[in-house]
Short mmCIF file of C-alpha atoms and ligand atoms in Angstrom, two decimals:
data_model
loop_
_atom_site.label_atom_id
_atom_site.label_comp_id
_atom_site.label_asym_id
_atom_site.label_seq_id
_atom_site.Cartn_x
_atom_site.Cartn_y
_atom_site.Cartn_z
CA MET A 1 1.38 -30.60 -3.79
CA SER A 2 -1.91 -30.66 -6.51
CA GLY A 3 -5.09 -32.38 -6.70
CA LYS A 4 -7.74 -32.15 -9.69
CA ALA A 5 -10.99 -30.90 -9.89
CA THR A 6 -13.96 -32.13 -11.99
CA LEU A 7 -16.78 -29.54 -13.61
CA SER A 8 -19.42 -29.71 -15.90
CA VAL A 9 -19.91 -26.72 -18.44
CA ASN A 10 -23.33 -27.65 -20.99
CA GLY A 11 -23.09 -31.14 -20.72
CA GLN A 12 -19.73 -31.98 -20.50
CA THR A 13 -17.84 -32.82 -17.96
CA ILE A 14 -13.89 -31.96 -17.75
CA GLU A 15 -11.14 -32.95 -15.22
CA LEU A 16 -8.57 -29.97 -13.88
CA ASP A 17 -5.63 -29.80 -11.88
CA THR A 18 -5.37 -28.24 -8.53
CA VAL A 19 -2.11 -26.58 -6.61
CA VAL A 20 -1.86 -26.93 -3.17
CA GLY A 21 -0.53 -23.82 -0.57
CA SER A 22 1.97 -24.43 2.20
CA GLU A 23 -0.71 -22.96 3.88
CA GLY A 24 -3.40 -25.81 1.89
CA GLU A 25 -5.93 -23.52 0.31
CA VAL A 26 -6.31 -24.81 -2.96
CA GLY A 27 -5.77 -23.16 -6.41
CA ILE A 28 -8.19 -24.73 -9.57
CA ILE A 29 -6.25 -24.19 -12.95
CA THR A 30 -8.46 -23.34 -15.33
CA LYS A 31 -5.81 -22.83 -17.99
CA PRO A 32 -7.54 -25.77 -19.99
CA LEU A 33 -11.08 -24.57 -19.39
CA ARG A 34 -11.35 -22.65 -22.55
CA GLY A 35 -9.25 -24.69 -25.03
CA ALA A 36 -11.51 -27.98 -24.19
CA THR A 37 -14.93 -26.19 -23.19
CA LYS A 38 -15.17 -23.17 -25.51
CA ALA A 39 -15.62 -21.38 -21.57
CA ILE A 40 -13.76 -18.65 -19.35
CA SER A 41 -14.35 -17.77 -15.94
CA LEU A 42 -15.70 -15.54 -15.28
CA ASP A 43 -14.30 -12.42 -11.99
CA PRO A 44 -14.70 -9.71 -11.93
CA GLY A 45 -12.99 -7.71 -9.77
CA PHE A 46 -10.95 -11.41 -8.52
CA VAL A 47 -12.44 -11.47 -5.70
CA ASN A 48 -12.54 -15.46 -6.05
CA THR A 49 -9.96 -15.33 -8.50
CA GLY A 50 -5.89 -16.86 -8.18
CA SER A 51 -3.55 -14.14 -10.87
CA CYS A 52 -0.32 -16.44 -9.22
CA THR A 53 1.39 -18.57 -6.54
CA SER A 54 3.31 -16.41 -4.69
CA ASP A 55 5.57 -17.14 -2.17
CA ILE A 56 6.22 -13.30 -0.23
CA THR A 57 3.07 -13.05 1.73
CA TYR A 58 0.19 -15.55 3.70
CA ILE A 59 -3.35 -13.20 4.70
CA ASP A 60 -5.64 -16.00 6.01
CA GLY A 61 -8.79 -13.10 6.67
CA GLU A 62 -11.29 -15.43 8.45
CA ASN A 63 -8.59 -15.34 11.40
CA GLY A 64 -6.63 -12.25 11.12
CA VAL A 65 -3.93 -13.68 9.97
CA LEU A 66 -0.82 -12.07 8.34
CA ARG A 67 3.01 -13.07 7.39
CA TYR A 68 5.32 -11.58 5.63
CA ARG A 69 7.80 -14.59 4.19
CA GLY A 70 6.19 -16.97 7.59
CA TYR A 71 7.06 -14.46 10.00
CA ALA A 72 3.98 -13.14 12.09
CA ILE A 73 2.84 -9.40 11.66
CA ASP A 74 3.35 -8.66 15.10
CA GLU A 75 6.21 -10.09 16.12
CA LEU A 76 8.12 -8.47 13.05
CA ALA A 77 6.91 -4.92 14.36
CA THR A 78 7.74 -5.51 18.31
CA LYS A 79 11.17 -7.12 17.33
CA SER A 80 12.07 -5.94 13.59
CA SER A 81 12.83 -3.06 11.64
CA PHE A 82 11.64 -1.53 8.37
CA LEU A 83 14.39 -1.48 6.63
CA GLU A 84 15.17 -5.34 8.16
CA VAL A 85 11.50 -6.22 6.56
CA CYS A 86 12.15 -4.67 2.96
CA TYR A 87 16.00 -6.17 3.46
CA LEU A 88 13.33 -9.90 4.55
CA LEU A 89 10.89 -9.52 1.46
CA LEU A 90 13.01 -8.77 -1.03
CA GLU A 91 15.33 -11.67 -0.43
CA GLY A 92 12.95 -14.01 0.92
CA LYS A 93 15.17 -14.10 4.17
CA LEU A 94 16.38 -11.86 7.54
CA PRO A 95 20.06 -10.97 7.41
CA SER A 96 22.89 -11.38 9.29
CA ALA A 97 24.66 -8.78 11.19
CA SER A 98 26.69 -8.43 8.24
CA GLU A 99 24.06 -8.92 5.46
CA PHE A 100 22.20 -6.23 6.86
CA SER A 101 25.03 -3.43 8.03
CA ASP A 102 25.74 -4.03 4.18
CA TYR A 103 22.08 -3.09 3.24
CA LYS A 104 21.84 -0.25 4.98
CA GLU A 105 25.01 1.08 4.02
CA GLN A 106 24.06 0.68 -0.05
CA ILE A 107 20.63 2.53 1.21
CA THR A 108 22.40 5.36 3.03
CA ARG A 109 24.00 5.77 -0.01
CA HIS A 110 21.69 6.13 -2.58
CA THR A 111 19.30 8.49 -0.52
CA LEU A 112 19.92 11.86 -2.39
CA LEU A 113 18.10 12.90 -5.58
CA HIS A 114 20.76 14.47 -8.79
CA GLU A 115 20.30 17.93 -8.54
CA ASP A 116 18.94 18.53 -11.89
CA LEU A 117 15.15 17.14 -10.09
CA LYS A 118 14.57 18.71 -7.52
CA LYS A 119 14.06 21.06 -10.88
CA MET A 120 10.74 18.36 -11.49
CA PHE A 121 9.03 19.33 -8.71
CA ASP A 122 8.80 23.40 -9.03
CA ALA A 123 6.83 22.44 -11.97
CA PHE A 124 3.68 21.12 -9.42
CA PRO A 125 1.28 23.89 -8.43
CA ALA A 126 1.72 23.79 -4.44
CA ASN A 127 -2.06 22.30 -3.79
CA ALA A 128 -0.35 19.36 -6.09
CA HIS A 129 -1.78 15.89 -4.15
CA PRO A 130 1.42 14.57 -2.95
CA MET A 131 0.44 11.31 -4.68
CA ALA A 132 0.88 12.98 -7.58
CA VAL A 133 4.15 14.42 -7.31
CA CYS A 134 5.85 10.60 -5.91
CA SER A 135 4.11 9.42 -9.15
CA SER A 136 5.15 11.82 -11.84
CA VAL A 137 9.07 11.58 -9.75
CA VAL A 138 9.60 7.23 -9.22
CA CYS A 139 8.36 7.56 -13.51
CA ALA A 140 11.32 10.75 -14.18
CA LEU A 141 13.63 8.21 -12.13
CA SER A 142 13.74 5.93 -14.78
CA THR A 143 15.35 8.62 -17.09
CA TYR A 144 18.83 9.50 -14.84
CA TYR A 145 19.34 5.71 -14.92
CA GLN A 146 18.89 4.84 -18.26
CA ASN A 147 21.44 2.31 -18.77
CA ASN A 148 20.29 0.92 -15.67
CA LEU A 149 16.60 -0.39 -16.37
CA ASP A 150 16.65 -4.11 -17.98
CA PRO A 151 14.43 -6.73 -15.79
CA LEU A 152 15.70 -9.21 -16.70
CA ASN A 153 19.44 -7.87 -15.74
CA PRO A 154 19.37 -9.61 -11.56
CA GLU A 155 22.24 -6.41 -10.58
CA HIS A 156 19.77 -3.97 -13.00
CA VAL A 157 17.15 -4.50 -10.52
CA ASP A 158 18.70 -5.13 -7.49
CA LEU A 159 20.46 -1.43 -7.89
CA SER A 160 16.69 -0.03 -9.15
CA ALA A 161 15.32 -1.43 -6.47
CA LYS A 162 17.91 -0.09 -3.82
CA ARG A 163 17.89 3.09 -5.45
CA LEU A 164 13.76 3.57 -4.74
CA VAL A 165 13.45 2.04 -0.99
CA ALA A 166 16.77 5.06 -0.62
CA LYS A 167 15.25 7.67 -2.73
CA LEU A 168 11.01 7.82 -2.77
CA PRO A 169 12.02 8.89 1.99
CA THR A 170 13.36 11.79 -0.11
CA ILE A 171 11.19 12.09 -2.97
CA ALA A 172 7.84 12.35 -1.00
CA ALA A 173 9.47 14.07 1.66
CA PHE A 174 10.23 17.25 -0.78
CA SER A 175 6.89 17.18 -2.41
CA TYR A 176 6.05 18.00 1.55
CA LYS A 177 7.99 20.43 2.11
CA LYS A 178 7.91 21.92 -0.71
CA SER A 179 3.83 22.08 -0.60
CA ARG A 180 4.45 24.30 2.89
CA GLY A 181 6.74 26.88 0.58
CA GLN A 182 9.85 25.37 3.12
CA ALA A 183 13.15 24.63 1.54
CA LEU A 184 13.93 20.99 1.18
CA ILE A 185 15.61 19.52 4.40
CA TYR A 186 18.63 16.67 2.37
CA PRO A 187 18.74 13.13 4.08
CA ASP A 188 20.81 12.45 6.87
CA ASN A 189 22.59 9.12 6.30
CA GLU A 190 23.40 9.35 10.43
CA LEU A 191 19.70 8.64 10.93
CA ASP A 192 17.68 5.56 10.67
CA TYR A 193 15.44 5.06 8.22
CA ALA A 194 12.23 6.44 9.68
CA GLY A 195 14.22 9.67 11.70
CA ASN A 196 15.48 10.81 8.19
CA LEU A 197 11.96 10.51 6.52
CA LEU A 198 10.44 12.49 9.54
CA LYS A 199 13.73 14.97 9.75
CA MET A 200 12.99 15.93 6.07
CA MET A 201 10.02 16.37 6.55
CA PHE A 202 10.09 18.71 9.92
CA ALA A 203 13.24 19.12 10.10
CA TYR A 204 13.74 23.52 9.13
CA ARG A 205 16.93 24.94 7.98
CA THR A 206 17.31 27.47 10.86
CA GLU A 207 17.03 25.36 13.50
CA LYS A 208 18.74 22.45 15.49
CA TYR A 209 16.23 19.51 14.84
CA GLU A 210 15.53 17.21 17.81
CA LEU A 211 13.91 13.49 16.67
CA ASP A 212 12.03 12.33 18.67
CA GLU A 213 13.14 8.63 19.48
CA ASP A 214 9.78 7.08 19.87
CA VAL A 215 7.90 8.78 17.13
CA ALA A 216 10.24 7.59 15.14
CA LYS A 217 10.21 4.34 15.93
CA LEU A 218 6.12 4.74 16.22
CA VAL A 219 7.29 5.34 12.26
CA ASP A 220 9.27 2.78 11.93
CA THR A 221 6.19 0.63 12.92
CA LEU A 222 2.92 1.82 10.60
CA LEU A 223 5.46 1.16 7.01
CA ILE A 224 6.48 -2.39 8.63
CA LEU A 225 2.10 -2.68 9.00
CA HIS A 226 2.60 -1.39 5.39
CA ALA A 227 5.06 -3.31 4.06
CA ASP A 228 3.64 -5.95 1.88
CA HIS A 229 -0.70 -7.34 1.72
CA GLU A 230 -0.40 -9.87 -1.53
CA GLN A 231 -2.26 -8.90 -4.27
CA ASN A 232 -3.69 -5.70 -3.47
CA CYS A 233 -5.12 -3.55 -6.08
CA SER A 234 -2.02 -1.45 -6.38
CA ALA A 235 0.44 -4.81 -6.33
CA THR A 236 -1.51 -6.48 -8.54
CA THR A 237 -0.82 -3.36 -10.82
CA VAL A 238 3.03 -3.65 -10.55
CA ARG A 239 2.23 -6.91 -11.21
CA VAL A 240 1.24 -6.40 -14.27
CA VAL A 241 3.19 -3.76 -15.05
CA GLY A 242 5.56 -5.72 -14.33
CA SER A 243 4.74 -8.19 -16.84
CA ALA A 244 4.98 -6.11 -19.57
CA HIS A 245 8.28 -5.75 -19.01
CA ALA A 246 8.24 -2.29 -17.75
CA ASN A 247 11.30 -0.95 -15.81
CA LEU A 248 10.94 -0.75 -11.94
CA PHE A 249 10.56 2.64 -11.80
CA ALA A 250 7.58 2.75 -14.38
CA SER A 251 5.95 -0.33 -13.08
CA ILE A 252 6.30 1.39 -9.26
CA SER A 253 4.72 4.79 -10.57
CA ALA A 254 0.99 2.97 -11.25
CA GLY A 255 1.27 0.98 -7.97
CA ILE A 256 1.85 4.48 -6.18
CA CYS A 257 -1.59 6.03 -8.62
CA ALA A 258 -3.98 2.62 -7.65
CA LEU A 259 -2.62 3.06 -3.63
CA TRP A 260 -4.08 6.85 -4.43
CA GLY A 261 -7.34 5.49 -5.16
CA PRO A 262 -10.11 6.26 -1.78
CA ARG A 263 -10.97 2.41 -2.65
CA HIS A 264 -7.31 1.82 -1.91
CA GLY A 265 -4.50 3.59 -0.05
CA GLY A 266 -6.38 6.82 -0.20
CA ALA A 267 -8.83 5.32 2.67
CA ASN A 268 -6.85 6.72 5.29
CA GLN A 269 -7.16 10.45 3.81
CA SER A 270 -11.08 9.32 3.60
CA VAL A 271 -10.76 8.47 7.19
CA LEU A 272 -10.24 11.87 8.49
CA GLU A 273 -12.57 13.61 6.17
CA MET A 274 -15.40 11.65 7.09
CA LEU A 275 -14.40 12.27 10.91
CA GLN A 276 -14.14 15.92 10.12
CA VAL A 277 -17.64 15.98 8.49
CA ILE A 278 -18.92 14.65 11.38
CA ALA A 279 -17.06 17.07 13.53
CA ASP A 280 -18.14 20.27 11.39
CA ASP A 281 -22.05 18.86 12.61
CA GLY A 282 -21.35 18.90 16.26
CA ALA A 283 -19.43 15.86 16.03
CA ASP A 284 -23.01 14.09 17.24
CA VAL A 285 -21.55 10.42 16.61
CA ASP A 286 -25.09 9.08 17.31
CA LYS A 287 -26.13 10.22 14.05
CA TYR A 288 -24.19 9.16 11.99
CA VAL A 289 -23.80 5.76 13.35
CA ALA A 290 -27.44 5.90 12.25
CA LEU A 291 -27.23 7.29 8.99
CA ALA A 292 -23.75 4.33 7.69
CA GLN A 293 -27.04 1.51 8.82
CA ASP A 294 -29.52 3.93 6.48
CA ARG A 295 -28.50 2.84 2.91
CA ASP A 296 -30.23 5.55 1.50
CA SER A 297 -28.73 8.13 3.82
CA GLY A 298 -25.63 8.40 1.57
CA PHE A 299 -23.20 8.20 4.10
CA ARG A 300 -20.48 5.24 3.95
CA LEU A 301 -18.55 5.00 6.99
CA MET A 302 -14.32 5.11 6.09
CA GLY A 303 -11.84 2.69 7.80
CA PHE A 304 -14.49 0.16 9.10
CA GLY A 305 -14.64 -3.66 7.46
CA HIS A 306 -11.42 -5.60 4.67
CA ARG A 307 -12.79 -7.43 1.32
CA VAL A 308 -10.21 -9.48 2.81
CA TYR A 309 -10.09 -10.04 6.61
CA LYS A 310 -13.53 -11.15 8.21
CA ASN A 311 -11.87 -10.84 11.79
CA TYR A 312 -10.09 -8.33 13.08
CA ASP A 313 -7.05 -6.79 10.63
CA PRO A 314 -4.12 -8.04 12.55
CA ARG A 315 -2.62 -4.18 11.36
CA ALA A 316 -5.18 -2.97 13.01
CA ARG A 317 -5.36 -4.67 16.28
CA ILE A 318 -1.59 -3.63 16.72
CA LEU A 319 -2.11 0.21 15.70
CA GLY A 320 -5.22 0.41 17.72
CA GLU A 321 -2.62 -0.99 21.37
CA MET A 322 -0.82 1.66 20.47
CA VAL A 323 -3.48 4.86 18.99
CA GLU A 324 -3.58 5.26 23.09
CA LYS A 325 -0.02 5.20 23.84
CA VAL A 326 0.43 7.00 21.26
CA LEU A 327 -1.64 9.98 22.23
CA THR A 328 -1.13 9.73 25.84
CA LYS A 329 2.95 10.14 25.39
CA LEU A 330 1.95 13.50 22.85
CA ASP A 331 -1.12 14.70 25.45
CA ILE A 332 -2.88 15.19 22.07
CA ASN A 333 -6.95 16.11 23.47
CA ASP A 334 -7.80 16.48 19.12
CA PRO A 335 -11.07 16.70 18.86
CA LEU A 336 -11.22 14.18 15.85
CA LEU A 337 -9.03 12.01 17.60
CA ASN A 338 -12.12 11.93 20.37
CA ILE A 339 -14.71 11.12 17.98
CA ALA A 340 -12.45 8.58 16.01
CA ARG A 341 -12.69 6.54 20.50
CA LYS A 342 -16.25 6.68 20.21
CA LEU A 343 -16.56 5.88 16.42
CA GLU A 344 -14.37 2.97 17.72
CA ALA A 345 -16.69 2.11 21.18
CA HIS A 346 -19.88 1.46 18.40
CA ALA A 347 -18.08 -0.43 16.18
CA LEU A 348 -16.96 -3.22 18.75
CA SER A 349 -19.51 -3.27 20.51
CA ASP A 350 -22.94 -2.42 18.42
CA SER A 351 -24.82 -5.38 16.67
CA TYR A 352 -24.49 -3.76 13.38
CA PHE A 353 -21.25 -3.90 13.61
CA VAL A 354 -19.65 -6.52 15.20
CA ASP A 355 -22.56 -9.03 13.21
CA ARG A 356 -21.14 -7.49 9.91
CA LYS A 357 -17.15 -7.79 10.77
CA LEU A 358 -16.91 -3.80 10.19
CA TYR A 359 -14.11 -3.87 12.89
CA PRO A 360 -11.81 -1.08 12.15
CA ASN A 361 -9.24 -1.45 9.64
CA VAL A 362 -5.70 -0.35 9.54
CA ASP A 363 -6.72 2.77 7.49
CA PHE A 364 -8.95 3.56 10.80
CA TYR A 365 -5.96 3.13 13.24
CA SER A 366 -3.11 5.03 10.59
CA GLY A 367 -5.22 8.04 9.60
CA ILE A 368 -5.43 8.80 14.03
CA ILE A 369 -1.77 8.14 14.36
CA TYR A 370 -0.58 10.02 11.07
CA ARG A 371 -2.38 13.11 12.43
CA ALA A 372 -1.67 13.29 15.97
CA LEU A 373 2.24 13.30 14.40
CA GLY A 374 1.30 16.00 12.56
CA ILE A 375 1.59 14.62 9.12
CA PRO A 376 -1.23 15.84 7.03
CA THR A 377 -4.10 14.37 5.57
CA ASN A 378 -3.14 14.64 2.20
CA MET A 379 0.46 13.05 2.87
CA PHE A 380 -1.40 9.62 5.00
CA THR A 381 -1.00 7.77 1.52
CA VAL A 382 1.88 8.26 0.83
CA MET A 383 2.97 7.08 4.17
CA PHE A 384 1.19 3.82 2.96
CA ALA A 385 3.46 4.15 -0.46
CA LEU A 386 6.65 4.39 1.64
CA GLY A 387 5.30 1.41 3.64
CA ARG A 388 4.80 -0.80 1.15
CA LEU A 389 7.03 -0.61 -2.18
CA PRO A 390 9.47 -3.41 -0.77
CA GLY A 391 6.19 -5.39 -0.97
CA TRP A 392 5.48 -4.01 -4.49
CA ILE A 393 9.21 -4.73 -5.57
CA ALA A 394 8.98 -8.26 -4.02
CA GLN A 395 6.17 -8.83 -5.67
CA TRP A 396 7.57 -7.72 -9.56
CA LYS A 397 10.53 -9.29 -8.78
CA GLU A 398 8.59 -12.63 -8.45
CA GLN A 399 6.24 -12.49 -11.09
CA LEU A 400 9.29 -12.44 -13.93
CA ALA A 401 10.92 -14.67 -11.45
CA HIS A 402 8.10 -17.27 -12.20
CA GLY A 403 8.19 -16.10 -15.63
CA LEU A 404 4.41 -15.13 -15.63
CA PRO A 405 2.59 -14.24 -19.11
CA ILE A 406 2.11 -10.84 -20.23
CA GLY A 407 -1.63 -10.49 -17.71
CA ARG A 408 -3.94 -10.25 -20.30
CA PRO A 409 -7.08 -11.26 -18.93
CA ARG A 410 -10.46 -12.71 -21.10
CA GLN A 411 -14.00 -10.65 -21.16
CA ILE A 412 -17.03 -12.27 -21.92
CA TYR A 413 -18.97 -9.42 -25.16
CA THR A 414 -22.25 -7.92 -24.14
CA GLY A 415 -22.72 -5.45 -27.01
CA GLU A 416 -24.04 -4.88 -30.70
CA ASN A 417 -23.48 -8.16 -32.81
CA LEU A 418 -22.47 -7.70 -36.04
CA ARG A 419 -23.96 -4.20 -38.17
CA PRO A 420 -23.44 -2.62 -41.16
CA TYR A 421 -22.48 1.50 -41.18
CA VAL A 422 -25.03 3.58 -41.97
CA PRO A 423 -24.02 7.09 -43.93
CA MET A 424 -24.54 10.13 -41.68
CA SER A 425 -26.54 11.11 -44.54
CA GLU A 426 -29.25 8.33 -43.40
CA ARG A 427 -29.06 8.51 -39.61
C1 MLT B 1 -3.70 -2.80 1.71
O1 MLT B 1 -3.35 -3.36 3.00
O2 MLT B 1 -3.24 -3.26 0.56
C2 MLT B 1 -5.01 -3.03 1.89
O3 MLT B 1 -5.52 -3.31 2.67
C3 MLT B 1 -6.27 -3.31 0.58
C4 MLT B 1 -5.91 -4.74 0.49
O4 MLT B 1 -5.59 -5.80 0.80
O5 MLT B 1 -6.75 -5.22 -0.47
#
């Protein structure tokens, strides 16, 4: 559907076309603006600017709605599996039984890394952040598949996408093992996606690994909840790098780097670091709730509110319901988690939080659950990247399929006007 918008610029009125999305959202197409008026739209951070139309994910921030390819996140979280959600995001539909069986077999075939690539993990210090390792190794994958990198070749793209979905858990687990000085555990192709990841992270070569199926299911659900989130910072990064026709491995490596930022995927790690600060200072939650309300305190509560959701983040609602079950099942009595529970209670009752819609977000709960599962804090954002991978790939494929131009925004220059060069002797 389409419509019209009228804009007056310095006394000049122009009519712009609009596009109306399948959920009634309206986008004003500003492409003619500069040619007709010499003015451009200016929206730092693109917070009110659409970069594309997309069929992948729908978010209604005002009503706390999140859907992948039209399916509600709470249905997918309870009825689907992460690998099925990968298929859904990448192919646009839920697979038939035979399609899923074939997809799963293909993914399983690609879980190993080239033996020479393992040496790359030795190049990093033990305390290297795993996001640095993962983004480096993902980009390095392109050097092992140099004949299958053409972003305009559907077969190359399909194979690269399967290689990434299959190998990122191996890369993540290898980075974790190297950081612990432990022997690498190879993929076990008998296990499902999340179970294989857990075994590669927590098994030892000297012992039989007993996989807790409930924990595996929980990790699988966490991956589903993180699988895509429309045009977030890292997805936009992947799209823009891909718009230069950089290969998929390079584009995903850039997305991992964007997600690493504490304002984005690093927020779940910042939540636990915040809880530790409160714990180290006597676990006085009321003190820190008061500090959070004092702009001059310099203290900011991490894990609350969201730039898009002006209601409860539906992913947080699902995780919030899971947290108690997990902590009870694992018989966890962790002081940080007790602090988190008190903060949650404040957020759901204090007018300061409720009036500002500062509900706990997905990062608040995911950090708590990862900690309860024994996943170290610096691996939290890696877990986010593992979940977001299919979304990144789907967004990358879509911008190529739509034939979008290279991402190259304009600016409004506010610097010095023309001035002559002055020789150093005269300055
Ligand atoms: C995400 O899932 O990417 C985060 O909630 C951030 C966002 O959507 O901007």
